[in-house]
Amino acid sequence: MTINLAVFASGRGSNFKAILDAIEEGKCDAKVLCLVTDNPAAAAINYAKEKNIPVLIFERKNYKTAIDFDNAILFELKKYPIDLIVLAGYMRIIRSKDFLNYYKNKIINIHPSLLPKYPGAHAQKDAFEAGEKISGLTIHIVNEILDGGPIIFQHKVDISDCKSAEEVANKILKYEHIYYPFIIDQIAKGKIVLSKF
Ligand code: GRF
């Protein structure tokens, strides 16, 4: 059954675009009800506008605390019948317990390393500098632990031929674009059941 998504993105939005393309091509049985961003200059906004998807912009500077910020998003999101929140390059940690409880087992993230190795914002650089030959991507459920929620899916990528951290990032990103829409589709089809993780 088609699932309703809210996608969260802070920047470039290439994963968001990959999801939109897969939906259009009939490869991902989902509908994006809104894009949430903390960055009014995010390129992801353009992809939403092209498809007439509502964009909800929340700037952290307008809220006293990170929890207030998350709760403001929660308040608006509740107006949409959302089945799944998809973090796609969202550069904030969700800290509100109310938010995490309300969407328990309904938030997923993609991370460009084989977690638990290399959590955090520089995963590809960290893997490259550690001399890893194999890295990859992880899709996981989001809970209160940074990059630490239950792992749904991992895909290994051979990075032994990469000459820079940027090359590593680009190589992994290609697979992110394939597997993120695929896993969302698996969730839509009931082949992956998040509450079982
Ligand atoms: C991706 O590498 C994703 O794994 C990480 O942030 C990057 C976002 O890229 N969480 P984009 O904004 O989807 O192009």
CSV table of C-alpha atoms and ligand atoms in Angstrom, one decimal, residues 11-15 88-89 110-112 124 173 176, ligand 1:
chain,number,residue,atom,x,y,z
A,11,GLY,CA,21.1,20.6,1.8
A,12,ARG,CA,21.8,19.2,-1.6
A,13,GLY,CA,18.9,16.8,-1.6
A,14,SER,CA,20.2,14.2,-4.0
A,15,ASN,CA,18.6,11.4,-2.0
A,88,ALA,CA,17.8,12.4,3.8
A,89,GLY,CA,20.8,14.5,4.6
A,110,ILE,CA,20.6,6.8,5.7
A,111,HIS,CA,24.2,7.0,6.8
A,112,PRO,CA,27.3,6.7,4.5
A,124,GLN,CA,33.3,8.9,4.4
A,173,LEU,CA,26.2,8.1,-2.8
A,176,GLU,CA,22.4,5.4,-1.5
B,1,GRF,C1,24.3,11.5,2.2
B,1,GRF,O1,25.6,11.0,2.0
B,1,GRF,C2,23.6,10.8,3.3
B,1,GRF,O2,24.0,9.5,3.5
B,1,GRF,C3,24.1,11.6,4.5
B,1,GRF,O3,24.1,13.0,4.0
B,1,GRF,C4,24.3,13.0,2.6
B,1,GRF,C5,23.1,13.7,2.0
B,1,GRF,O4,23.2,13.9,0.7
B,1,GRF,N1,23.2,11.4,5.6
B,1,GRF,P1,22.0,14.6,-0.1
B,1,GRF,O5,21.6,15.8,0.5
B,1,GRF,O6,20.9,13.5,-0.1
B,1,GRF,O7,22.5,14.8,-1.5
